[in-house]
Amino acid sequence: MGFETLKPAEIEKRSFAIITQELGMRTFPEGQGDIVKRVIHTSADFEYADTLTFSPDVVRKAQEALRAGATIVTDTQMALAGINKTMLASLGGQALCFMSDAEVAREAKERGVTRATVSMEHASKLNGPLIFAIGNAPTALVRLHELIAQGVCTPSLLIGVPVGFVNVVESKELFLGGDTPYIIARGRKGGSNVAAAIVNALLYQIVQREGF
């Protein structure tokens, strides 16, 4: 069996055409379809068409934050690496991850908590619009929920897509129906690649529509 020789852009275009075809008659509210399709493209998992959950008007709110030069905080270096930082920088934003920070590691060890917990505390002190892209650590979501309840942090967007079995489902459910704008993958599935894909989908929408 032979294989076609395709350029990367052609492969992506073909992949999205296949995804659209296999979704069939499924429709999504404005802006959400692009995000769902990019997550499926990243994971080859069509269950995300059902499990990705969006708070009201979240796409518009997220894009406003990105246009205002938001800082994106991730809970893994993998998610950080997957975000299109050139495109983000064109909007005046930046992406950060505190998980490898020596001070975070020291404090987490002293307190007997996870680095993700301490990372969220450090990130909450940043100025400007904040977007949290959490693809691995349920403890990051739990601590963020506490910080929000305490009035310490008011994220412009929470991307909650940790993957796993322990406290994963419960940590995501904390935010459903709340005031914080969110995009959450309900259930056990998710991951750093999914978190980055959601960020990139939002960035691509801005670039495609506004020509940045």
XYZ file of C-alpha atoms in Angstrom, residues 18 64 67 79 94 109 126 138 143 156 192 203 212:
13
model
C -11.954 13.969 8.203
C -10.874 39.394 25.130
C -6.250 40.439 23.170
C 1.612 22.124 28.096
C 3.183 35.267 27.672
C 8.523 20.070 50.274
C 0.754 37.959 38.755
C -6.111 17.981 40.170
C -6.114 25.165 45.137
C -10.202 35.321 32.987
C -1.262 18.581 28.772
C -5.321 31.941 19.482
C -2.687 39.481 13.655
